[in-house]
PDB file of C-alpha atoms and ligand atoms in Angstrom:
ATOM      1  CA  MET A   1     131.959-230.449  82.798  1.00 67.00           C
ATOM      2  CA  SER A   2     135.158-232.449  82.744  1.00 88.00           C
ATOM      3  CA  ASP A   3     136.286-235.546  84.616  1.00 95.00           C
ATOM      4  CA  ARG A   4     139.543-234.693  86.363  1.00 98.00           C
ATOM      5  CA  LEU A   5     137.995-235.262  89.807  1.00 98.00           C
ATOM      6  CA  VAL A   6     135.567-238.077  89.113  1.00 98.00           C
ATOM      7  CA  GLY A   7     135.718-240.462  92.096  1.00 98.00           C
ATOM      8  CA  LYS A   8     136.810-237.706  94.480  1.00 98.00           C
ATOM      9  CA  ARG A   9     134.601-237.136  97.498  1.00 98.00           C
ATOM     10  CA  ILE A  10     135.793-233.793  98.824  1.00 99.00           C
ATOM     11  CA  PHE A  11     135.138-232.072 102.160  1.00 99.00           C
ATOM     12  CA  VAL A  12     135.619-228.299 101.811  1.00 99.00           C
ATOM     13  CA  THR A  13     135.577-225.857 104.726  1.00 99.00           C
ATOM     14  CA  GLY A  14     134.525-222.207 104.501  1.00 98.00           C
ATOM     15  CA  ALA A  15     132.628-222.811 101.255  1.00 98.00           C
ATOM     16  CA  ALA A  16     129.913-220.155 101.611  1.00 98.00           C
ATOM     17  CA  GLN A  17     131.948-217.474  99.838  1.00 97.00           C
ATOM     18  CA  GLY A  18     135.357-216.413  98.577  1.00 97.00           C
ATOM     19  CA  ILE A  19     138.023-218.984  97.726  1.00 98.00           C
ATOM     20  CA  GLY A  20     136.033-221.860  99.258  1.00 98.00           C
ATOM     21  CA  LEU A  21     133.069-221.104  97.009  1.00 98.00           C
ATOM     22  CA  ALA A  22     135.282-220.945  93.895  1.00 98.00           C
ATOM     23  CA  VAL A  23     136.977-224.217  94.911  1.00 98.00           C
ATOM     24  CA  THR A  24     133.549-225.831  95.288  1.00 98.00           C
ATOM     25  CA  GLN A  25     132.461-224.609  91.854  1.00 98.00           C
ATOM     26  CA  GLU A  26     135.645-225.778  90.115  1.00 98.00           C
ATOM     27  CA  CYS A  27     135.572-229.198  91.838  1.00 98.00           C
ATOM     28  CA  LEU A  28     131.939-229.670  90.791  1.00 98.00           C
ATOM     29  CA  LYS A  29     132.885-228.838  87.183  1.00 98.00           C
ATOM     30  CA  GLN A  30     135.506-231.581  87.330  1.00 98.00           C
ATOM     31  CA  GLY A  31     133.039-234.269  88.423  1.00 98.00           C
ATOM     32  CA  ALA A  32     133.772-234.446  92.180  1.00 98.00           C
ATOM     33  CA  LYS A  33     131.168-235.056  94.849  1.00 98.00           C
ATOM     34  CA  LEU A  34     131.388-232.499  97.615  1.00 98.00           C
ATOM     35  CA  PHE A  35     130.373-232.036 101.224  1.00 99.00           C
ATOM     36  CA  VAL A  36     130.876-228.421 102.238  1.00 99.00           C
ATOM     37  CA  VAL A  37     130.759-226.719 105.624  1.00 99.00           C
ATOM     38  CA  ASP A  38     130.785-223.160 106.875  1.00 98.00           C
ATOM     39  CA  ARG A  39     130.093-221.556 110.236  1.00 98.00           C
ATOM     40  CA  ASP A  40     127.641-219.215 108.478  1.00 98.00           C
ATOM     41  CA  GLY A  41     124.902-221.775 107.886  1.00 98.00           C
ATOM     42  CA  GLU A  42     122.436-219.347 106.301  1.00 98.00           C
ATOM     43  CA  LEU A  43     124.927-218.021 103.744  1.00 98.00           C
ATOM     44  CA  LEU A  44     126.059-221.587 103.002  1.00 98.00           C
ATOM     45  CA  ARG A  45     122.468-222.690 102.362  1.00 98.00           C
ATOM     46  CA  GLU A  46     121.920-219.770  99.962  1.00 98.00           C
ATOM     47  CA  THR A  47     125.209-220.513  98.192  1.00 98.00           C
ATOM     48  CA  VAL A  48     124.483-224.218  97.769  1.00 98.00           C
ATOM     49  CA  GLU A  49     120.970-223.479  96.475  1.00 98.00           C
ATOM     50  CA  ARG A  50     122.392-220.958  93.994  1.00 98.00           C
ATOM     51  CA  LEU A  51     124.957-223.482  92.727  1.00 98.00           C
ATOM     52  CA  ASP A  52     122.054-225.804  91.892  1.00 96.00           C
ATOM     53  CA  ALA A  53     124.299-228.880  91.550  1.00 97.00           C
ATOM     54  CA  ASP A  54     123.083-232.217  90.208  1.00 97.00           C
ATOM     55  CA  LYS A  55     121.376-234.400  92.814  1.00 96.00           C
ATOM     56  CA  GLY A  56     123.792-236.065  95.233  1.00 96.00           C
ATOM     57  CA  MET A  57     126.825-234.064  94.046  1.00 98.00           C
ATOM     58  CA  LEU A  58     126.781-231.305  96.684  1.00 98.00           C
ATOM     59  CA  GLU A  59     125.707-231.684 100.302  1.00 98.00           C
ATOM     60  CA  TYR A  60     126.336-229.311 103.183  1.00 98.00           C
ATOM     61  CA  ALA A  61     126.183-228.661 106.910  1.00 98.00           C
ATOM     62  CA  GLU A  62     126.742-225.707 109.190  1.00 98.00           C
ATOM     63  CA  ALA A  63     129.865-226.377 111.270  1.00 99.00           C
ATOM     64  CA  ASP A  64     132.549-224.358 112.984  1.00 99.00           C
ATOM     65  CA  ILE A  65     135.983-225.857 112.273  1.00 99.00           C
ATOM     66  CA  SER A  66     137.258-224.788 115.682  1.00 98.00           C
ATOM     67  CA  ASP A  67     134.755-227.188 117.294  1.00 98.00           C
ATOM     68  CA  ALA A  68     136.344-230.663 117.030  1.00 98.00           C
ATOM     69  CA  SER A  69     133.175-232.574 117.888  1.00 98.00           C
ATOM     70  CA  ALA A  70     131.088-230.603 115.363  1.00 98.00           C
ATOM     71  CA  ILE A  71     133.688-231.408 112.693  1.00 99.00           C
ATOM     72  CA  ALA A  72     133.768-235.106 113.634  1.00 98.00           C
ATOM     73  CA  ALA A  73     129.961-235.147 113.295  1.00 98.00           C
ATOM     74  CA  ALA A  74     130.075-233.309 109.956  1.00 99.00           C
ATOM     75  CA  MET A  75     132.685-235.745 108.604  1.00 98.00           C
ATOM     76  CA  ALA A  76     130.441-238.678 109.590  1.00 98.00           C
ATOM     77  CA  GLN A  77     127.499-236.928 107.922  1.00 98.00           C
ATOM     78  CA  ALA A  78     129.628-236.406 104.799  1.00 98.00           C
ATOM     79  CA  SER A  79     130.476-240.090 104.682  1.00 98.00           C
ATOM     80  CA  GLU A  80     126.773-240.942 104.786  1.00 98.00           C
ATOM     81  CA  ALA A  81     125.851-238.335 102.191  1.00 98.00           C
ATOM     82  CA  ILE A  82     128.559-238.695  99.507  1.00 98.00           C
ATOM     83  CA  GLY A  83     130.567-241.756 100.607  1.00 98.00           C
ATOM     84  CA  PRO A  84     133.867-241.928 102.502  1.00 98.00           C
ATOM     85  CA  VAL A  85     135.758-238.658 102.108  1.00 98.00           C
ATOM     86  CA  ASN A  86     139.006-239.116 100.134  1.00 98.00           C
ATOM     87  CA  ALA A  87     139.966-235.457  99.790  1.00 99.00           C
ATOM     88  CA  LEU A  88     139.913-232.573 102.249  1.00 99.00           C
ATOM     89  CA  ILE A  89     140.385-228.902 101.435  1.00 99.00           C
ATOM     90  CA  ASN A  90     141.050-226.918 104.604  1.00 99.00           C
ATOM     91  CA  ASN A  91     140.087-223.486 103.361  1.00 98.00           C
ATOM     92  CA  ALA A  92     138.222-221.682 106.176  1.00 98.00           C
ATOM     93  CA  GLY A  93     140.321-218.997 107.798  1.00 98.00           C
ATOM     94  CA  ILE A  94     140.019-215.580 109.390  1.00 96.00           C
ATOM     95  CA  ASN A  95     142.114-212.437 109.469  1.00 94.00           C
ATOM     96  CA  VAL A  96     143.216-211.423 112.936  1.00 96.00           C
ATOM     97  CA  PHE A  97     145.458-208.401 112.474  1.00 94.00           C
ATOM     98  CA  SER A  98     147.041-206.362 115.238  1.00 95.00           C
ATOM     99  CA  ALA A  99     150.347-205.118 116.552  1.00 96.00           C
ATOM    100  CA  PRO A 100     152.052-207.699 118.796  1.00 97.00           C
ATOM    101  CA  LEU A 101     151.782-205.793 122.085  1.00 98.00           C
ATOM    102  CA  GLU A 102     148.203-204.732 121.366  1.00 97.00           C
ATOM    103  CA  THR A 103     146.966-208.266 120.649  1.00 98.00           C
ATOM    104  CA  THR A 104     144.550-209.516 123.296  1.00 98.00           C
ATOM    105  CA  ASP A 105     144.553-213.099 124.558  1.00 98.00           C
ATOM    106  CA  GLU A 106     141.108-213.497 123.009  1.00 98.00           C
ATOM    107  CA  GLU A 107     142.388-212.420 119.572  1.00 98.00           C
ATOM    108  CA  TRP A 108     145.392-214.744 119.854  1.00 98.00           C
ATOM    109  CA  GLN A 109     143.168-217.669 120.832  1.00 98.00           C
ATOM    110  CA  ARG A 110     140.605-217.015 118.090  1.00 98.00           C
ATOM    111  CA  CYS A 111     143.333-216.755 115.464  1.00 98.00           C
ATOM    112  CA  PHE A 112     144.937-220.093 116.376  1.00 98.00           C
ATOM    113  CA  ASP A 113     141.628-221.869 117.077  1.00 98.00           C
ATOM    114  CA  VAL A 114     140.421-221.219 113.535  1.00 98.00           C
ATOM    115  CA  ASN A 115     143.530-220.894 111.359  1.00 98.00           C
ATOM    116  CA  LEU A 116     145.509-223.783 112.873  1.00 99.00           C
ATOM    117  CA  LYS A 117     143.412-225.934 115.209  1.00 98.00           C
ATOM    118  CA  GLY A 118     140.478-225.795 112.785  1.00 99.00           C
ATOM    119  CA  ALA A 119     142.555-227.383 110.030  1.00 99.00           C
ATOM    120  CA  TRP A 120     143.912-229.966 112.469  1.00 99.00           C
ATOM    121  CA  ASN A 121     140.380-230.820 113.656  1.00 99.00           C
ATOM    122  CA  CYS A 122     139.424-231.613 110.051  1.00 99.00           C
ATOM    123  CA  CYS A 123     142.622-233.618 109.394  1.00 99.00           C
ATOM    124  CA  LYS A 124     142.028-235.602 112.568  1.00 98.00           C
ATOM    125  CA  ALA A 125     138.475-236.388 111.506  1.00 99.00           C
ATOM    126  CA  VAL A 126     139.408-237.478 107.966  1.00 99.00           C
ATOM    127  CA  LEU A 127     142.769-239.235 108.351  1.00 99.00           C
ATOM    128  CA  PRO A 128     141.645-242.544 109.915  1.00 98.00           C
ATOM    129  CA  GLY A 129     139.267-243.187 106.994  1.00 98.00           C
ATOM    130  CA  MET A 130     141.907-242.224 104.412  1.00 98.00           C
ATOM    131  CA  ILE A 131     144.513-244.458 106.042  1.00 98.00           C
ATOM    132  CA  SER A 132     142.217-247.461 106.181  1.00 98.00           C
ATOM    133  CA  ALA A 133     141.147-246.850 102.548  1.00 98.00           C
ATOM    134  CA  GLY A 134     144.793-246.771 101.415  1.00 98.00           C
ATOM    135  CA  GLY A 135     145.140-243.077 100.682  1.00 98.00           C
ATOM    136  CA  GLY A 136     143.726-239.628 100.161  1.00 98.00           C
ATOM    137  CA  ALA A 137     144.676-236.028  99.587  1.00 99.00           C
ATOM    138  CA  ILE A 138     144.617-233.080 101.963  1.00 99.00           C
ATOM    139  CA  LEU A 139     145.121-229.518 100.799  1.00 99.00           C
ATOM    140  CA  ASN A 140     145.605-226.708 103.296  1.00 99.00           C
ATOM    141  CA  ILE A 141     144.951-223.196 102.034  1.00 99.00           C
ATOM    142  CA  ALA A 142     147.923-221.406 103.504  1.00 98.00           C
ATOM    143  CA  SER A 143     149.091-217.952 102.387  1.00 98.00           C
ATOM    144  CA  THR A 144     152.182-215.978 101.487  1.00 97.00           C
ATOM    145  CA  HIS A 145     151.834-215.087 105.190  1.00 97.00           C
ATOM    146  CA  SER A 146     153.075-218.691 105.766  1.00 98.00           C
ATOM    147  CA  PHE A 147     156.621-217.600 104.908  1.00 97.00           C
ATOM    148  CA  THR A 148     156.649-213.781 104.978  1.00 96.00           C
ATOM    149  CA  ILE A 149     155.633-211.214 107.578  1.00 95.00           C
ATOM    150  CA  ILE A 150     153.704-208.018 106.932  1.00 92.00           C
ATOM    151  CA  PRO A 151     154.024-205.741 109.962  1.00 93.00           C
ATOM    152  CA  HIS A 152     150.799-205.167 111.948  1.00 92.00           C
ATOM    153  CA  THR A 153     149.155-208.396 110.733  1.00 94.00           C
ATOM    154  CA  PHE A 154     150.108-210.210 113.953  1.00 98.00           C
ATOM    155  CA  PRO A 155     149.265-213.000 114.891  1.00 98.00           C
ATOM    156  CA  TYR A 156     147.725-214.218 111.574  1.00 98.00           C
ATOM    157  CA  PRO A 157     151.085-214.991 109.899  1.00 98.00           C
ATOM    158  CA  LEU A 158     152.181-217.031 112.923  1.00 98.00           C
ATOM    159  CA  ALA A 159     149.184-219.312 112.527  1.00 98.00           C
ATOM    160  CA  LYS A 160     149.749-219.546 108.764  1.00 98.00           C
ATOM    161  CA  HIS A 161     153.448-220.423 109.333  1.00 98.00           C
ATOM    162  CA  ALA A 162     152.275-223.155 111.714  1.00 99.00           C
ATOM    163  CA  LEU A 163     149.740-224.391 109.148  1.00 99.00           C
ATOM    164  CA  LEU A 164     152.666-225.017 106.812  1.00 98.00           C
ATOM    165  CA  GLY A 165     154.365-226.905 109.656  1.00 98.00           C
ATOM    166  CA  LEU A 166     151.219-229.003 110.123  1.00 99.00           C
ATOM    167  CA  THR A 167     151.181-229.697 106.367  1.00 99.00           C
ATOM    168  CA  LYS A 168     154.780-230.930 106.322  1.00 98.00           C
ATOM    169  CA  SER A 169     154.431-232.937 109.518  1.00 99.00           C
ATOM    170  CA  LEU A 170     151.296-234.832 108.442  1.00 99.00           C
ATOM    171  CA  ALA A 171     152.702-235.277 104.932  1.00 99.00           C
ATOM    172  CA  LEU A 172     155.707-237.156 106.272  1.00 98.00           C
ATOM    173  CA  GLU A 173     153.794-239.105 108.917  1.00 98.00           C
ATOM    174  CA  TYR A 174     151.224-240.487 106.469  1.00 98.00           C
ATOM    175  CA  ALA A 175     153.067-240.652 103.107  1.00 98.00           C
ATOM    176  CA  ALA A 176     153.562-244.414 103.478  1.00 98.00           C
ATOM    177  CA  ALA A 177     149.812-244.766 104.018  1.00 98.00           C
ATOM    178  CA  GLY A 178     149.205-243.127 100.629  1.00 98.00           C
ATOM    179  CA  VAL A 179     147.974-239.816 102.004  1.00 99.00           C
ATOM    180  CA  ARG A 180     149.336-236.663 100.354  1.00 99.00           C
ATOM    181  CA  VAL A 181     149.255-233.426 102.368  1.00 99.00           C
ATOM    182  CA  ASN A 182     150.081-230.172 100.598  1.00 99.00           C
ATOM    183  CA  ALA A 183     149.577-226.446 100.967  1.00 99.00           C
ATOM    184  CA  LEU A 184     148.520-223.777  98.504  1.00 98.00           C
ATOM    185  CA  ALA A 185     149.670-220.248  99.260  1.00 98.00           C
ATOM    186  CA  PRO A 186     147.706-217.453  97.600  1.00 98.00           C
ATOM    187  CA  GLY A 187     148.793-213.841  97.797  1.00 96.00           C
ATOM    188  CA  TYR A 188     146.081-211.199  97.594  1.00 96.00           C
ATOM    189  CA  VAL A 189     142.808-212.523  96.165  1.00 97.00           C
ATOM    190  CA  GLU A 190     139.686-210.627  95.101  1.00 95.00           C
ATOM    191  CA  THR A 191     137.457-211.616  98.055  1.00 95.00           C
ATOM    192  CA  GLN A 192     135.023-209.944 100.430  1.00 89.00           C
ATOM    193  CA  LYS A 193     137.667-210.196 103.150  1.00 85.00           C
ATOM    194  CA  ASN A 194     139.984-207.942 101.157  1.00 91.00           C
ATOM    195  CA  ILE A 195     137.156-205.599 100.182  1.00 92.00           C
ATOM    196  CA  ASP A 196     136.362-205.253 103.915  1.00 89.00           C
ATOM    197  CA  TYR A 197     140.053-204.600 104.570  1.00 87.00           C
ATOM    198  CA  TRP A 198     140.226-201.843 101.928  1.00 93.00           C
ATOM    199  CA  ASN A 199     136.964-200.401 103.264  1.00 94.00           C
ATOM    200  CA  SER A 200     138.603-199.987 106.651  1.00 90.00           C
ATOM    201  CA  PHE A 201     140.747-197.197 105.164  1.00 93.00           C
ATOM    202  CA  ALA A 202     139.570-193.594 104.772  1.00 96.00           C
ATOM    203  CA  ASP A 203     139.964-193.928 100.990  1.00 97.00           C
ATOM    204  CA  PRO A 204     139.108-197.551 100.027  1.00 96.00           C
ATOM    205  CA  GLU A 205     139.776-197.001  96.293  1.00 96.00           C
ATOM    206  CA  LYS A 206     143.253-195.687  97.046  1.00 97.00           C
ATOM    207  CA  ALA A 207     143.942-198.613  99.392  1.00 96.00           C
ATOM    208  CA  ARG A 208     142.852-201.066  96.682  1.00 96.00           C
ATOM    209  CA  ALA A 209     144.963-199.339  94.009  1.00 96.00           C
ATOM    210  CA  GLU A 210     147.991-199.481  96.310  1.00 96.00           C
ATOM    211  CA  THR A 211     147.524-203.229  96.821  1.00 95.00           C
ATOM    212  CA  LEU A 212     147.305-203.842  93.081  1.00 96.00           C
ATOM    213  CA  ALA A 213     150.379-201.701  92.468  1.00 95.00           C
ATOM    214  CA  LEU A 214     152.446-203.885  94.821  1.00 93.00           C
ATOM    215  CA  HIS A 215     152.149-206.773  92.364  1.00 95.00           C
ATOM    216  CA  PRO A 216     154.517-207.388  89.431  1.00 96.00           C
ATOM    217  CA  GLY A 217     151.484-207.799  87.118  1.00 97.00           C
ATOM    218  CA  LYS A 218     149.619-204.857  88.724  1.00 97.00           C
ATOM    219  CA  ARG A 219     146.636-207.000  89.642  1.00 97.00           C
ATOM    220  CA  ILE A 220     145.608-209.563  92.265  1.00 97.00           C
ATOM    221  CA  ALA A 221     144.265-213.091  91.811  1.00 98.00           C
ATOM    222  CA  THR A 222     140.691-214.049  91.091  1.00 97.00           C
ATOM    223  CA  THR A 223     139.213-216.734  93.319  1.00 98.00           C
ATOM    224  CA  THR A 224     138.905-218.975  90.231  1.00 98.00           C
ATOM    225  CA  GLU A 225     142.652-218.777  89.599  1.00 98.00           C
ATOM    226  CA  ILE A 226     143.285-220.093  93.114  1.00 98.00           C
ATOM    227  CA  ALA A 227     140.578-222.755  92.758  1.00 98.00           C
ATOM    228  CA  LYS A 228     142.061-224.115  89.523  1.00 98.00           C
ATOM    229  CA  ALA A 229     145.406-224.632  91.278  1.00 98.00           C
ATOM    230  CA  ALA A 230     143.547-226.418  94.102  1.00 99.00           C
ATOM    231  CA  VAL A 231     141.860-228.751  91.583  1.00 98.00           C
ATOM    232  CA  PHE A 232     145.280-229.776  90.232  1.00 98.00           C
ATOM    233  CA  MET A 233     146.722-230.374  93.699  1.00 98.00           C
ATOM    234  CA  ILE A 234     143.790-232.484  94.888  1.00 98.00           C
ATOM    235  CA  SER A 235     143.594-234.457  91.622  1.00 98.00           C
ATOM    236  CA  ASP A 236     145.556-237.579  90.664  1.00 98.00           C
ATOM    237  CA  GLU A 237     147.604-235.516  88.211  1.00 98.00           C
ATOM    238  CA  CYS A 238     150.403-234.897  90.741  1.00 98.00           C
ATOM    239  CA  PRO A 239     150.663-238.182  92.718  1.00 98.00           C
ATOM    240  CA  PHE A 240     154.223-237.507  93.898  1.00 98.00           C
ATOM    241  CA  MET A 241     153.519-233.985  95.117  1.00 98.00           C
ATOM    242  CA  ASN A 242     153.659-234.238  98.896  1.00 98.00           C
ATOM    243  CA  ALA A 243     154.648-231.837 101.706  1.00 98.00           C
ATOM    244  CA  ALA A 244     154.766-229.109  99.076  1.00 98.00           C
ATOM    245  CA  CYS A 245     153.615-225.522  99.146  1.00 98.00           C
ATOM    246  CA  LEU A 246     152.496-224.113  95.811  1.00 98.00           C
ATOM    247  CA  VAL A 247     152.671-220.315  95.764  1.00 98.00           C
ATOM    248  CA  VAL A 248     150.070-218.574  93.581  1.00 98.00           C
ATOM    249  CA  ASP A 249     150.718-214.877  94.129  1.00 98.00           C
ATOM    250  CA  GLY A 250     151.639-213.449  90.723  1.00 97.00           C
ATOM    251  CA  GLY A 251     155.260-213.224  91.845  1.00 97.00           C
ATOM    252  CA  LEU A 252     154.598-210.872  94.768  1.00 96.00           C
ATOM    253  CA  SER A 253     156.628-212.801  97.354  1.00 95.00           C
ATOM    254  CA  VAL A 254     159.667-212.968  95.049  1.00 96.00           C
ATOM    255  CA  LEU A 255     159.658-209.240  94.364  1.00 93.00           C
ATOM    256  CA  GLN A 256     162.011-207.105  96.415  1.00 85.00           C
ATOM    257  CA  HIS A 257     160.794-203.524  96.406  1.00 79.00           C
ATOM    258  CA  ALA A 258     163.479-200.929  95.755  1.00 75.00           C
ATOM    259  CA  VAL A 259     164.272-198.836  98.811  1.00 69.00           C
TER     260      VAL A 259
HETATM  261  N1  LIG B   1     141.609-213.529 100.331  1.00 71.72           N
HETATM  262  C1  LIG B   1     142.929-213.526 100.289  1.00 71.72           C
HETATM  263  O1  LIG B   1     143.555-212.575  99.782  1.00 71.72           O
HETATM  264  C2  LIG B   1     143.698-214.686 100.849  1.00 71.72           C
HETATM  265  C3  LIG B   1     145.075-214.726 100.645  1.00 71.72           C
HETATM  266  C4  LIG B   1     145.802-215.789 101.141  1.00 71.72           C
HETATM  267  C5  LIG B   1     145.171-216.781 101.844  1.00 71.72           C
HETATM  268  N2  LIG B   1     143.842-216.726 102.061  1.00 71.72           N
HETATM  269  C6  LIG B   1     143.235-217.819 102.821  1.00 71.72           C
HETATM  270  O2  LIG B   1     142.223-218.415 102.036  1.00 71.72           O
HETATM  271  C7  LIG B   1     141.198-218.924 102.880  1.00 71.72           C
HETATM  272  C8  LIG B   1     139.846-218.371 102.430  1.00 71.72           C
HETATM  273  O3  LIG B   1     139.910-216.980 102.482  1.00 71.72           O
HETATM  274  P1  LIG B   1     138.807-216.035 101.796  1.00 71.72           P
HETATM  275  O4  LIG B   1     139.484-214.780 101.501  1.00 71.72           O
HETATM  276  O5  LIG B   1     138.081-216.768 100.751  1.00 71.72           O
HETATM  277  O6  LIG B   1     137.868-215.791 103.071  1.00 71.72           O
HETATM  278  P2  LIG B   1     136.345-215.311 103.152  1.00 71.72           P
HETATM  279  O7  LIG B   1     136.250-214.551 104.420  1.00 71.72           O
HETATM  280  O8  LIG B   1     135.901-214.681 101.871  1.00 71.72           O
HETATM  281  O9  LIG B   1     135.575-216.695 103.309  1.00 71.72           O
HETATM  282  C9  LIG B   1     135.883-217.535 104.381  1.00 71.72           C
HETATM  283  C10 LIG B   1     134.690-218.410 104.713  1.00 71.72           C
HETATM  284  O10 LIG B   1     135.097-219.230 105.815  1.00 71.72           O
HETATM  285  C11 LIG B   1     134.073-219.224 106.777  1.00 71.72           C
HETATM  286  N3  LIG B   1     134.644-219.441 108.095  1.00 71.72           N
HETATM  287  C12 LIG B   1     135.392-218.579 108.817  1.00 71.72           C
HETATM  288  N4  LIG B   1     135.681-219.127 110.009  1.00 71.72           N
HETATM  289  C13 LIG B   1     135.106-220.340 110.040  1.00 71.72           C
HETATM  290  C14 LIG B   1     135.033-221.358 111.016  1.00 71.72           C
HETATM  291  N5  LIG B   1     135.583-221.207 112.211  1.00 71.72           N
HETATM  292  N6  LIG B   1     134.389-222.497 110.709  1.00 71.72           N
HETATM  293  C15 LIG B   1     133.786-222.646 109.498  1.00 71.72           C
HETATM  294  N7  LIG B   1     133.789-221.701 108.544  1.00 71.72           N
HETATM  295  C16 LIG B   1     134.455-220.566 108.816  1.00 71.72           C
HETATM  296  C17 LIG B   1     133.414-217.865 106.667  1.00 71.72           C
HETATM  297  O11 LIG B   1     132.084-217.876 107.179  1.00 71.72           O
HETATM  298  C18 LIG B   1     133.471-217.614 105.163  1.00 71.72           C
HETATM  299  O12 LIG B   1     132.313-218.072 104.520  1.00 71.72           O
HETATM  300  C19 LIG B   1     141.582-218.516 104.309  1.00 71.72           C
HETATM  301  O13 LIG B   1     142.236-219.582 104.943  1.00 71.72           O
HETATM  302  C20 LIG B   1     142.546-217.375 104.085  1.00 71.72           C
HETATM  303  O14 LIG B   1     143.447-217.235 105.155  1.00 71.72           O
HETATM  304  C21 LIG B   1     143.079-215.697 101.576  1.00 71.72           C
END
């Protein structure tokens, strides 16, 4: 246990597994109080029980970030449970991958409702309190898909590009109010989502090996490596970092593959 986040009351979305779970664990280690949400209430309950945090340090509620009124209610509940929220980590997101002309309206809507509107719903719920308290920190978990395009992943990268736009826009609008808004862009991370993706191929092991081989270091990130970067960005150790996007991808997005 360390004290880099003592005094932080953090709302984390999509905390039941993956990056959100690792972020929750690392923030707890640094002395933060957390209120975590996930649309999978049962998995979230199991996760929170397993984490076995000290009393009052970790509270939770089932909530879907695409539902603005559910998020407003969860933010109010968070305020009651851990005190006014002064840090938000917009982590929950979903893969919606298709080819542009094969994408249905339902897929398009679902992608933007969760990956963009969901983050905005949480910002909208937290910003008034941060502004009246004189400041706060928001971190949006973006992706290398926020500035690159992998064919056949449409429309996910469009929403992630827009999430970066939301980050920059809110960062400038509320900088004078003391609110910092930044983005963290992981590349491939060892999560269930990626395991499911590799499992969708005829030879999952081969698909996984090919992903690893794409990377300069021949491996992908652990969720803890992403979470440690999130701790830094949400802490008071980088007070002038605003409207920034920190890329944590092992160098993948800089690498130009030989043709
Ligand atoms: N895994 C990667 O390689 C990777 C890379 C770059 C960016 N990201 C981003 O990181 C974030 C987390 O990804 P992950 O891989 O840990 O995902 P994950 O699927 O392992 O976990 C996501 C969690 O979010 C929850 N969730 C999904 N939709 C929700 C909603 N509408 N409301 C509330 N909760 C919801 C899920 O139930 C799940 O528990 C996402 O925004 C993703 O786009 C992931």
